[in-house]
Coordinates of C-alpha atoms in Angstrom, one line a residue:
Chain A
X25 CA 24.4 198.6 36.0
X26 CA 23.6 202.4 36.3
X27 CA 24.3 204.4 39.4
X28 CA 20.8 204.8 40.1
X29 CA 19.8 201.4 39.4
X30 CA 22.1 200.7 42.3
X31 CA 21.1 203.4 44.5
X32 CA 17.3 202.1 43.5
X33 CA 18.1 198.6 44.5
X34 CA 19.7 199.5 47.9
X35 CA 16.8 201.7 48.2
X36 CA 14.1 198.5 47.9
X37 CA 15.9 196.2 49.9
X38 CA 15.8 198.7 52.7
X39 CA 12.5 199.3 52.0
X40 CA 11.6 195.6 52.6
X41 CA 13.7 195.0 55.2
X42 CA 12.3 198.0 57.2
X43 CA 8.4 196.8 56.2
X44 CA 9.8 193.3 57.2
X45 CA 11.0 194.4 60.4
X46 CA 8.2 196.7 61.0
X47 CA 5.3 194.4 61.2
X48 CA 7.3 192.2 62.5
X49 CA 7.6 194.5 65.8
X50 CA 3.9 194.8 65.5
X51 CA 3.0 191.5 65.6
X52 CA 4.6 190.8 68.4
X53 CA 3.7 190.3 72.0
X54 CA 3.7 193.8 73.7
X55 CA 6.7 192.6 76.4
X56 CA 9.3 192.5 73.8
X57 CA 8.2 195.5 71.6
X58 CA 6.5 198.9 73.3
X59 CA 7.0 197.3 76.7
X60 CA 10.8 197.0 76.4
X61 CA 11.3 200.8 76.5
X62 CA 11.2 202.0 80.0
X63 CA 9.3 205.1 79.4
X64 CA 6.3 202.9 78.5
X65 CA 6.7 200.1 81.1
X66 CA 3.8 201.6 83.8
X67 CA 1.7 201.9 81.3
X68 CA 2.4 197.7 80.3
X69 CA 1.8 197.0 83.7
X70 CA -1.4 198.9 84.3
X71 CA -2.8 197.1 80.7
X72 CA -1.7 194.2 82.0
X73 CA -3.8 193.7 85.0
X74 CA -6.9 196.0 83.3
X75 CA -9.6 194.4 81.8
X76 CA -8.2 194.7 78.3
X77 CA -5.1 192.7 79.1
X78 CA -5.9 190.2 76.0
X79 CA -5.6 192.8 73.8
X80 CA -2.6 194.4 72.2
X81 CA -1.1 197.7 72.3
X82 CA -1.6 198.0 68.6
X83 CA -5.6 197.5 68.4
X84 CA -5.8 200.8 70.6
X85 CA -3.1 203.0 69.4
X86 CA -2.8 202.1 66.0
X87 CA 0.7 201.6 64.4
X88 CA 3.2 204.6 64.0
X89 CA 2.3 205.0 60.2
X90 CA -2.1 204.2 60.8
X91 CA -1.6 206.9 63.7
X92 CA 0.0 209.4 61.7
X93 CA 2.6 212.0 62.8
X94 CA 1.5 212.8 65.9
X95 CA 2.3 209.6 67.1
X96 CA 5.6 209.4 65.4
X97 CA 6.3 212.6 66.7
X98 CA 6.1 211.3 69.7
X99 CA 7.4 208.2 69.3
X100 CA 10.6 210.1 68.4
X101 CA 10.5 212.3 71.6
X102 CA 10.3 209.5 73.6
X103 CA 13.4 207.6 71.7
X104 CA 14.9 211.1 72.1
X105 CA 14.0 211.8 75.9
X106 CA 15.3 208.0 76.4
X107 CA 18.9 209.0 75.2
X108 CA 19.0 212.6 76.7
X109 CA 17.7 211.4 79.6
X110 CA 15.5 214.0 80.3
X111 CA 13.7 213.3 83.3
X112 CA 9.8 214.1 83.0
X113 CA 9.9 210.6 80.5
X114 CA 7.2 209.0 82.9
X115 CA 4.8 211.6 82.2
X116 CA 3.7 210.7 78.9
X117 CA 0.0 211.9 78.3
X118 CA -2.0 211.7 75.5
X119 CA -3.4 214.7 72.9
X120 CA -7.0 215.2 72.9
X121 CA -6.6 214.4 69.6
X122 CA -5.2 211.0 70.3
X123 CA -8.0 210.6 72.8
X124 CA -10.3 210.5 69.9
X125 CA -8.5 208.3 67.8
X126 CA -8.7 205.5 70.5
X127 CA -11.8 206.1 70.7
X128 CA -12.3 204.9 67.5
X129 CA -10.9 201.5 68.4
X130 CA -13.5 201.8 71.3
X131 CA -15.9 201.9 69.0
X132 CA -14.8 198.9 67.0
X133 CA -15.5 196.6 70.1
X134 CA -18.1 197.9 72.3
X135 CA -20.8 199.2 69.3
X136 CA -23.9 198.8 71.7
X137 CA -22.9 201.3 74.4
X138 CA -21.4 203.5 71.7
X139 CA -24.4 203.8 69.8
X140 CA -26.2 204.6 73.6
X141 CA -23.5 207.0 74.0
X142 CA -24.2 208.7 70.6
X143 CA -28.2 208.7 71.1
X144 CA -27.9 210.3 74.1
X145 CA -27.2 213.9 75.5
X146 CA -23.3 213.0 76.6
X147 CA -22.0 212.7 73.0
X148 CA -22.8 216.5 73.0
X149 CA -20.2 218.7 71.3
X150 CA -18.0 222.1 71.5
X151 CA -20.4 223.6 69.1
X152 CA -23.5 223.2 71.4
X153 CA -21.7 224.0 74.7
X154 CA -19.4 227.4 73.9
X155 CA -21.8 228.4 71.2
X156 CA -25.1 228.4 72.8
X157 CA -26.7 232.1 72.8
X158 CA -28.7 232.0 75.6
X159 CA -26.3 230.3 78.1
X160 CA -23.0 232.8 76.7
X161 CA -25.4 235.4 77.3
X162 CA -25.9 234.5 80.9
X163 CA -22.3 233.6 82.0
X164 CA -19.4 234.1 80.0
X165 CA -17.2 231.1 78.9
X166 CA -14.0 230.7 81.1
X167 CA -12.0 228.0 82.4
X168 CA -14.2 225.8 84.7
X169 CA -16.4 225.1 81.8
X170 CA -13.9 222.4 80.8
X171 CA -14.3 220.8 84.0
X172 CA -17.0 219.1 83.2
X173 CA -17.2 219.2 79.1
X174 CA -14.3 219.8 76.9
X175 CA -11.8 218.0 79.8
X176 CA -9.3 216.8 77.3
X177 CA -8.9 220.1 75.7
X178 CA -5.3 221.1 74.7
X179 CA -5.7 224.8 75.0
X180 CA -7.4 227.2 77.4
X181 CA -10.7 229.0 76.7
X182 CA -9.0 231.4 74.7
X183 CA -7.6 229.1 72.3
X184 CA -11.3 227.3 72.2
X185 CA -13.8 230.3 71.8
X186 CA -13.8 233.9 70.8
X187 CA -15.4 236.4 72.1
X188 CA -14.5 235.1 75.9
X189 CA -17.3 238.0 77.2
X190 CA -21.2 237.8 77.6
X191 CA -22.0 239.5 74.6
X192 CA -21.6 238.0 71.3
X193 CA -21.5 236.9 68.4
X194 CA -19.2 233.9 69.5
X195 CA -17.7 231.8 67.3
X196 CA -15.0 228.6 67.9
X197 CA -11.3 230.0 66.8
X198 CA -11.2 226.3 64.7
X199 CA -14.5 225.4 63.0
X200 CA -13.6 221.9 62.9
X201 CA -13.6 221.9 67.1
X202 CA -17.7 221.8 66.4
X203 CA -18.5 218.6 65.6
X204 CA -15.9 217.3 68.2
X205 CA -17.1 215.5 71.4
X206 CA -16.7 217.0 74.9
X207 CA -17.6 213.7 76.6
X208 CA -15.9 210.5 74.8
X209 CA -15.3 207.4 76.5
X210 CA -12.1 208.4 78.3
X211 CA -14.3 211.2 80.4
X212 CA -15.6 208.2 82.8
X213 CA -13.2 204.9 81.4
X214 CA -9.3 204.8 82.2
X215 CA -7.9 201.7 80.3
X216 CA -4.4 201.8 81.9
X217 CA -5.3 201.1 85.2
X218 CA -3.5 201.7 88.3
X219 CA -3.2 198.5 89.9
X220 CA -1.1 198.5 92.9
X221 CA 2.4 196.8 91.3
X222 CA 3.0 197.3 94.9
X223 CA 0.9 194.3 96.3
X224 CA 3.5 192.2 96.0
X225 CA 5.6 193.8 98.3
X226 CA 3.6 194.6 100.6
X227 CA 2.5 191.7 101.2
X228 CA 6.3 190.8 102.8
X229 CA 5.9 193.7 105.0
X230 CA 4.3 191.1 107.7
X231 CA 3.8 193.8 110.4
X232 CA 1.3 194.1 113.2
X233 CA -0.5 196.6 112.4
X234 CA -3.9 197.6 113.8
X235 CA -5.1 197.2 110.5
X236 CA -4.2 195.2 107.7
X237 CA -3.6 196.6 104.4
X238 CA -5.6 196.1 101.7
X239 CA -4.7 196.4 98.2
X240 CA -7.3 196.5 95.6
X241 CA -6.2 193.8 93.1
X242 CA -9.3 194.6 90.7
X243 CA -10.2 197.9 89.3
X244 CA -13.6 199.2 88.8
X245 CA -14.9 199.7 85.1
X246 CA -15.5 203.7 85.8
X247 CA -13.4 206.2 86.9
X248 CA -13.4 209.8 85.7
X249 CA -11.0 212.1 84.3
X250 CA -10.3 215.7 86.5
X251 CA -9.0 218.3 83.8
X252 CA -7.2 220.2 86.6
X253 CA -5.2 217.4 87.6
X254 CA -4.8 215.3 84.7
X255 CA -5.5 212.5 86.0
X256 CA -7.9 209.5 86.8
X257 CA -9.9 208.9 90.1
X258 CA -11.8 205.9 90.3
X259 CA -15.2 206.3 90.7
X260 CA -15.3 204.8 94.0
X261 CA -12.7 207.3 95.6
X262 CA -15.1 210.2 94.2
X263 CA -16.6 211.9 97.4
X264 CA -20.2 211.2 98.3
X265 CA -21.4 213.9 99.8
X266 CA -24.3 215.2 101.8
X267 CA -27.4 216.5 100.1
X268 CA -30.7 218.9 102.0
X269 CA -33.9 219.9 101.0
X270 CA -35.6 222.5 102.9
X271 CA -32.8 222.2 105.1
X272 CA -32.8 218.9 105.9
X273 CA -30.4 215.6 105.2
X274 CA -31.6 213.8 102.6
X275 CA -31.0 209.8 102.3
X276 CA -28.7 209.4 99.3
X277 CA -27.8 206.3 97.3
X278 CA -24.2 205.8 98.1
X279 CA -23.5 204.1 94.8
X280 CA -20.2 205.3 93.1
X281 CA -21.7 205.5 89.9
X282 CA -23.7 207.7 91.5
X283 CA -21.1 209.5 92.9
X284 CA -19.6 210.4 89.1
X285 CA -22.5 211.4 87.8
X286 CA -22.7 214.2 90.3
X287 CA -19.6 215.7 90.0
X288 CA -21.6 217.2 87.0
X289 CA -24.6 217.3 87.2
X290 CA -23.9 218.8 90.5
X291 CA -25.8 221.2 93.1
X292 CA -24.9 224.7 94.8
X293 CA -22.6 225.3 96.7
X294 CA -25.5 224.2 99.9
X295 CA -25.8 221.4 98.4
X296 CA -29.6 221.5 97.6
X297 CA -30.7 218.5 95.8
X298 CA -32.0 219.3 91.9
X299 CA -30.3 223.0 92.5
X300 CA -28.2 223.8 89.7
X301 CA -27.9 221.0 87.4
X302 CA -28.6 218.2 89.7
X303 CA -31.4 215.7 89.7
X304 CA -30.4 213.9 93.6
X305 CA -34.3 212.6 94.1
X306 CA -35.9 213.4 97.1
X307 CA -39.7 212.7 97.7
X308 CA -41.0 209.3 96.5
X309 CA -37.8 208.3 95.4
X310 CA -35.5 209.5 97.8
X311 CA -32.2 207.6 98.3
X312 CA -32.4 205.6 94.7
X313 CA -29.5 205.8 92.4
X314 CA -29.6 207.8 89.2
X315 CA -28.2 204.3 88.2
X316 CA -31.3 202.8 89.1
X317 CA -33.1 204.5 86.6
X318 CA -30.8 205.8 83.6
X319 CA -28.8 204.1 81.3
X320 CA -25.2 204.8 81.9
X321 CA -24.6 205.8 78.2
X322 CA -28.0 206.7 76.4
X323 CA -29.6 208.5 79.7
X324 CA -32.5 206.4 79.1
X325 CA -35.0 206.3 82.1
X326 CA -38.0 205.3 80.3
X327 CA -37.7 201.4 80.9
X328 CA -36.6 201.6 84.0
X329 CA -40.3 202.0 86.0
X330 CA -41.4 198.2 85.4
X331 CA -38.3 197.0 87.4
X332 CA -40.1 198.3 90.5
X333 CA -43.7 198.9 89.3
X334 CA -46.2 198.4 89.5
X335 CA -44.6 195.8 92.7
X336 CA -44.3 199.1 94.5
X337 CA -47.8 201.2 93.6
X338 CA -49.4 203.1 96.6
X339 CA -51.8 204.6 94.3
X340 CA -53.1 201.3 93.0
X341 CA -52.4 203.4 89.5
X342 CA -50.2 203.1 86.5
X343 CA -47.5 205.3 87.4
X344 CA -46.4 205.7 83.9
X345 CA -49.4 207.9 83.0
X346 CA -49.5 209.7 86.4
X347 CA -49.4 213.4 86.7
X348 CA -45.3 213.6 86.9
X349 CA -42.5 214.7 84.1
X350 CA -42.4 211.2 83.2
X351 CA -45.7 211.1 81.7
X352 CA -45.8 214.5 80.3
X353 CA -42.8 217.1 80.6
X354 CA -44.8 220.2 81.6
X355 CA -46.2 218.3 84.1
X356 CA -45.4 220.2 87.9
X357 CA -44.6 216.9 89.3
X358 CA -40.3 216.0 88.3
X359 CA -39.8 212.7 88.4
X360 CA -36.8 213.0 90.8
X361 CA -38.0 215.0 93.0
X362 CA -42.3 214.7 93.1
X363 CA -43.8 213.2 96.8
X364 CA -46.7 212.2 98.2
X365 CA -47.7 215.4 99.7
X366 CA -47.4 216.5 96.1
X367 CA -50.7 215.1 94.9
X368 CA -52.5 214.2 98.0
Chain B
X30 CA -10.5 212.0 63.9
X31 CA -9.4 212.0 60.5
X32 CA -6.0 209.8 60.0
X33 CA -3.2 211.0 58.8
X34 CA -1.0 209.3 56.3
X35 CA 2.2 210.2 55.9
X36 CA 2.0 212.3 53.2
X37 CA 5.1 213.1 51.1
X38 CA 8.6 211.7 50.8
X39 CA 10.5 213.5 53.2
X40 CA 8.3 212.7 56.2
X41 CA 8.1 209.0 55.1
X42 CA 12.2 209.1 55.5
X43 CA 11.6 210.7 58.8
X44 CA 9.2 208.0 59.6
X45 CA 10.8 205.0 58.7
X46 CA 14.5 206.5 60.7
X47 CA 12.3 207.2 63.7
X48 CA 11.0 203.2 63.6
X49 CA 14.4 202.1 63.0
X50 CA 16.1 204.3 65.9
X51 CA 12.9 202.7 67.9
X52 CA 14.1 198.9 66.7
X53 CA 18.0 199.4 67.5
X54 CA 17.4 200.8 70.4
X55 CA 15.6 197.9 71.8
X56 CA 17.8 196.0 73.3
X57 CA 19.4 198.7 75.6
X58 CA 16.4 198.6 77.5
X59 CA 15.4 195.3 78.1
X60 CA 15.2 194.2 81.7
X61 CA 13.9 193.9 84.9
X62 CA 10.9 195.9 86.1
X63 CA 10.2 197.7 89.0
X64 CA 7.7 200.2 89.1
X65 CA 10.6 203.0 90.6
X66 CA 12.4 205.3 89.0
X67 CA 15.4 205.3 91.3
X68 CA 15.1 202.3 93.8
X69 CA 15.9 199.4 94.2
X70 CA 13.1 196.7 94.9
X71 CA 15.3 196.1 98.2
X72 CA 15.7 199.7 98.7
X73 CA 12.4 200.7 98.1
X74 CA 10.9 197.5 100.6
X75 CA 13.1 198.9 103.4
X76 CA 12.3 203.0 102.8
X77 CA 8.4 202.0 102.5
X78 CA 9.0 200.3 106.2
X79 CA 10.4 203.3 107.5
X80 CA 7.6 205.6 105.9
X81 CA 4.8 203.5 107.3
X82 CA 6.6 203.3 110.8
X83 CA 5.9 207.6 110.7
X84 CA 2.5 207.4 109.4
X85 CA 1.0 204.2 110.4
X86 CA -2.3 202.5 108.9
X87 CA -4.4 202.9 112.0
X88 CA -8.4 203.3 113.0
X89 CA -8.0 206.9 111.3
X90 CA -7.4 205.6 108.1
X91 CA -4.6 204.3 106.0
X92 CA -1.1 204.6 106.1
X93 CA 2.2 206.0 104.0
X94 CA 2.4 202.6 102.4
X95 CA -0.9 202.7 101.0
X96 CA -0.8 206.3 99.9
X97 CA 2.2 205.3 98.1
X98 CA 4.5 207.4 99.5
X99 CA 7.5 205.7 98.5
X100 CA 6.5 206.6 94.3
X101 CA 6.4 210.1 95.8
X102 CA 10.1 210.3 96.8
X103 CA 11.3 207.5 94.3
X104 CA 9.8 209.8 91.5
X105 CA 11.0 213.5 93.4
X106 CA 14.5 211.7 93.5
X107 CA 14.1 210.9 90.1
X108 CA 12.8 214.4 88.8
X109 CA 13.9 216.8 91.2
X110 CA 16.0 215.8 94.3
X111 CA 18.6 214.7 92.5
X112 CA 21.2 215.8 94.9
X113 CA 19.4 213.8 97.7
X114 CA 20.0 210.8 95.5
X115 CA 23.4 210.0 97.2
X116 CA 21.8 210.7 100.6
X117 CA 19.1 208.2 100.0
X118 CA 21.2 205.5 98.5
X119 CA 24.0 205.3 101.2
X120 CA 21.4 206.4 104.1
X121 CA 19.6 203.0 103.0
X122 CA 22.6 200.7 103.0
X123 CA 24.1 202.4 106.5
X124 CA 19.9 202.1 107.9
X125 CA 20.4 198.1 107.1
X126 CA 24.1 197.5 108.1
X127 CA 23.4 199.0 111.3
X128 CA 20.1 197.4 112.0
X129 CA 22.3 194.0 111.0
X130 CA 25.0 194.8 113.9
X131 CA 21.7 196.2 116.4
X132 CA 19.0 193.5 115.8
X133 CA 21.2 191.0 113.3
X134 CA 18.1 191.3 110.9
X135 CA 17.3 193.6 108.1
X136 CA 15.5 196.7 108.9
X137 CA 12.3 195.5 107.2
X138 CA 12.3 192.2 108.7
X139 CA 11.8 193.9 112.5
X140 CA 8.8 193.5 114.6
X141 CA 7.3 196.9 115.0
X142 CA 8.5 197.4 118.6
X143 CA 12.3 197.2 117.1
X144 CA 11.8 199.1 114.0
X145 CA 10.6 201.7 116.5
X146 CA 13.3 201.5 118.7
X147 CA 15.8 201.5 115.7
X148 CA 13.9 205.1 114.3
X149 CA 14.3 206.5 118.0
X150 CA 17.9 205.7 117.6
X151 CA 18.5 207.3 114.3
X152 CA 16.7 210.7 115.3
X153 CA 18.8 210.6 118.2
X154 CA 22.5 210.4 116.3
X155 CA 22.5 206.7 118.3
X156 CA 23.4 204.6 115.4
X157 CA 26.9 202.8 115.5
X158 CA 29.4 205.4 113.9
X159 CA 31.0 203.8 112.0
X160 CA 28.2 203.4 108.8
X161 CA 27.2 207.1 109.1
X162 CA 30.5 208.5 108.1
X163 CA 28.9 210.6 105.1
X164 CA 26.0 210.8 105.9
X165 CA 24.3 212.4 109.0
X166 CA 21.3 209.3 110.3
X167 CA 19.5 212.5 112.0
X168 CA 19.6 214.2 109.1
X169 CA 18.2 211.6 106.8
X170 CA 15.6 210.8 109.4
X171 CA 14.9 214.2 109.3
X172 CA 14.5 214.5 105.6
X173 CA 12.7 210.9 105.1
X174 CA 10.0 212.4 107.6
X175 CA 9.5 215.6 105.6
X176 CA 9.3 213.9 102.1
X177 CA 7.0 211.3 103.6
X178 CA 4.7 214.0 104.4
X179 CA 4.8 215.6 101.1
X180 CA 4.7 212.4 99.6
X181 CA 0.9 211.6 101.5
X182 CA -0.4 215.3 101.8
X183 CA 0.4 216.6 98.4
X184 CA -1.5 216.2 95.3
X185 CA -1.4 213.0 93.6
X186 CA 0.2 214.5 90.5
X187 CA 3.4 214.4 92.6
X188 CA 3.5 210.7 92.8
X189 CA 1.8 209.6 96.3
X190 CA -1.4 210.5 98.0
X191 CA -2.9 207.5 95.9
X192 CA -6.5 208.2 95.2
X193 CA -6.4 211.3 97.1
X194 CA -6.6 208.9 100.2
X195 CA -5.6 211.6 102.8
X196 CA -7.9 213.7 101.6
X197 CA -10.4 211.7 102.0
X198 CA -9.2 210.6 105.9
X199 CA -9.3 214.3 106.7
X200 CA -12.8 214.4 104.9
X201 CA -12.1 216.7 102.4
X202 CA -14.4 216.1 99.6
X203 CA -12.1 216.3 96.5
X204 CA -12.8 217.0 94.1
X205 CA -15.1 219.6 95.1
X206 CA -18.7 218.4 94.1
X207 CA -20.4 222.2 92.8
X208 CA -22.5 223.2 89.8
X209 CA -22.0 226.0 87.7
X210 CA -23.5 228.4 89.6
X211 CA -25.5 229.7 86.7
X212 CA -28.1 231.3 88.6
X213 CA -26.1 232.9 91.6

């Protein structure tokens, strides 16, 4: 046999053996492959008490060779931080990039609210935001734009969008940012949850305490992602806070959901409800929930009236074709905000 | 979200010496779990009892344990302190041996009134001698109280202050809830 006959042999039984072995590991039940690495175990033990507990590492964060290098890449800094021992190993976080590619596993599953997501105004992109005219005009780009779109951005605003002034022409340093999402799934869902793994000690702690304490065994399906501390806070640890009109306290719904959704679409800094970007109703619909009303993921309000109407009329009228924004958008009556004293 | 295959030779060989590393490596790191970096389960039990004895769960609001102060100095001891590791590990074992001679019970196991008593004793240098030959108990008590109020005031990032759950008993609304200011 030739030499390289040999050296090609040797070179297909490797190749077999390392398919063989590969699949193999990614068959397998989570415990004894990506779990088995302690860098990786919190993140095993949040999946397995989240909702998505049935379903393997693998369907989310594809394989090393589906993920590409990226994920190899890191992959190998994690076999490499495991030997050198360097000590920040717990602190693995994901690219934005990456972000997006789970997302596509998202997708796979949950099709309804992804096509809500899509129709509606939160699957807006880099291009509108940091290229809009009108609004770069106004107020320059800078950091705290990515508070509330662009979160999971790598960079800073200069690494997004050039010229970072109020006079333009602007354009994004990489084209291809354009098209990209600035609110996927992961701005509002964390899939590793952080279940207390602590519950079970606590529980032995058996002192007598004023108050017991409680340990939250199930998490909530939202929470949301804060850029500046790149982390997670459940949606029901968000603050509710106190809203005026005209100086006065308004009621206000005090459902978490709630809560997230007006960490951006959020008042002044005297909290005035619908200031700024915020739509907190007051007037005939004072202390209802956006939630009440809007779709979580398409924004949709427009089916929401016959859950309470016409059961709740004063007017004796259709309210769907009374004078407010709901029936016609110029109208001088907004929806959130329109009372009685309004039209009477 | 375009995927990348691996596109030449050389990077496949890279590849497939990365997965392998990944599969002989395995079985070095197969065992137990604890959530901490540096404790012991037992370890960890008694130092979250000490932390909760100096900041109790009470009518104000919630207490070291459920701030989860003890991630805060398992993961500082881990990261950062690492010259308080020795401290920690035979300032635990002397903590139970002499709460074994006081009370003949681990310090854990106390009724609150004891565990108390037993603190009040450390901070005063009042422990029996002879397991606090290397280690100073004021000292530690001293340093336990200091990292257990890092470990519930300081940003989550650090490993405690769960949920920002301090914040929110001294009614700080984080995080901040303001618009863009557009207009102002």
């Amino acid at each position: 046999m030739k030499r390289s006959r040999i050296i090609a042999i040797i070179f297909i039984i490797a190749f077999v053996g390392f398919f063989g072995s590969y699949s193999a590991w990614n068959a397998a039940q989570p415990e004894h492959t990506c779990a088995s690495c302690h860098e990786i175990n919190p993140s095993f033990h949040s999946w397995q008490t989240s909702a998505h507990r049935e379903i393997k590492c693998v369907e989310c964060h594809g394989t090393a060779l589906s993920n590409g290098l990226h994920s190899l890449q890191e992959k190998g800094n994690m076999v490499l931080m495991h030997f050198t021992g360097d000590k920040h190993s717990a602190d693995i976080r994901m690219s934005e990039e990456q972000i997006l590619a789970i997302m596509d596993a998202c997708i796979r599953c949950h099709q309804t609210e992804y096509s809500q997501w899509a129709s509606g105004g939160h699957s807006t992109t880099y291009g509108r935001i940091f290229l809009d005219e009108s609004h770069n005009q106004m107020e320059q780009p800078y950091w705290d734009c990515l508070r509330c779109h662009g979160m999971f951005y790598d960079g800073t605003i200069y690494d997004l969008v050039e010229p970072v002034s109020t006079s333009g022409p602007w354009k994004l340093k990489d084209d291809q940012m354009a098209q990209r999402p600035v609110i996927p799934c992961m701005t509002c869902h964390q899939i590793h949850t952080e279940n207390d793994p602590y519950g079970q000690f606590a529980q032995r702690l058996d002192h007598d305490h004023a108050e017991p304490v409680v340990f939250d065994t199930r998490f909530p399906a939202v929470a949301l992602y804060l850029r500046s501390d790149k982390q997670f806070l459940r949606a029901d640890f968000l603050p509710g806070v106190d809203f005026f009109h005209n100086g006065q306290k308004i009621n206000v719904s005090d459902d978490p959901l709630q809560r997230l959704c007006i960490q951006c679409h959020a008042p002044n800094f005297r909290r005035e409800a619908g200031s700024e970007d915020n739509r907190t109703p007051y007037g005939v619909h004072e202390g209802l929930s956006c939630m009440s009303c809007h779709n979580a993921h398409s924004g949709n309000a427009r089916n929401s009236c016959v859950n309470c109407h016409p059961a709740t009329s004063n007017c004796g009228l259709d309210i769907t074709t009374m004078n407010t924004t709901f029936f016609n958008p110029q109208s001088e009556h907004n929806i959130h905000f329109v009372s009685c004293d309004d039209c009477h | 979200m375009s995927h990348q295959i691996i596109q030449d030779r050389r990077e496949f060989l890279k590849a497939s010496i990365m997965a392998f590393g990944g599969a002989i490596m395995l079985p070095s790191c197969l065992r137990n779990y604890t959530p901490f970096l540096f404790f012991t389960a037992d370890e960890a039990l008694l130092l979250t009892a000490i932390c909760e004895q100096i900041i109790p769960a009470d009518e104000n609001g919630p207490g070291a344990t459920q701030a989860g102060v003890i991630y805060y100095i398992d993961k500082q001891l881990y990261e950062v302190f690492t010259w308080e590791q020795d401290k920690y590990r035979l300032g635990l074992t002397a903590i139970n041996e002499s709460s074994l001679e006081l009370f003949s019970a681990n310090f854990d196991m106390l009724p609150t009134d004891k565990q108390l008593l037993f603190l009040k004793k450390m901070e005063g240098n009042e422990l029996p001698d002879s397991y606090w030959k290397d280690n100073s108990a004021s000292g530690f008590f001293r340093t336990i109280i200091q990292h257990t109020m890092q470990g519930f005031y300081g940003p989550p990032r650090h490993g405690g202050n769960k949920n920002y759950i301090s914040y929110k008993m001294i009614n700080l609304d984080y995080p901040y809830v303001v618009g863009r200011n557009l207009y102002e």
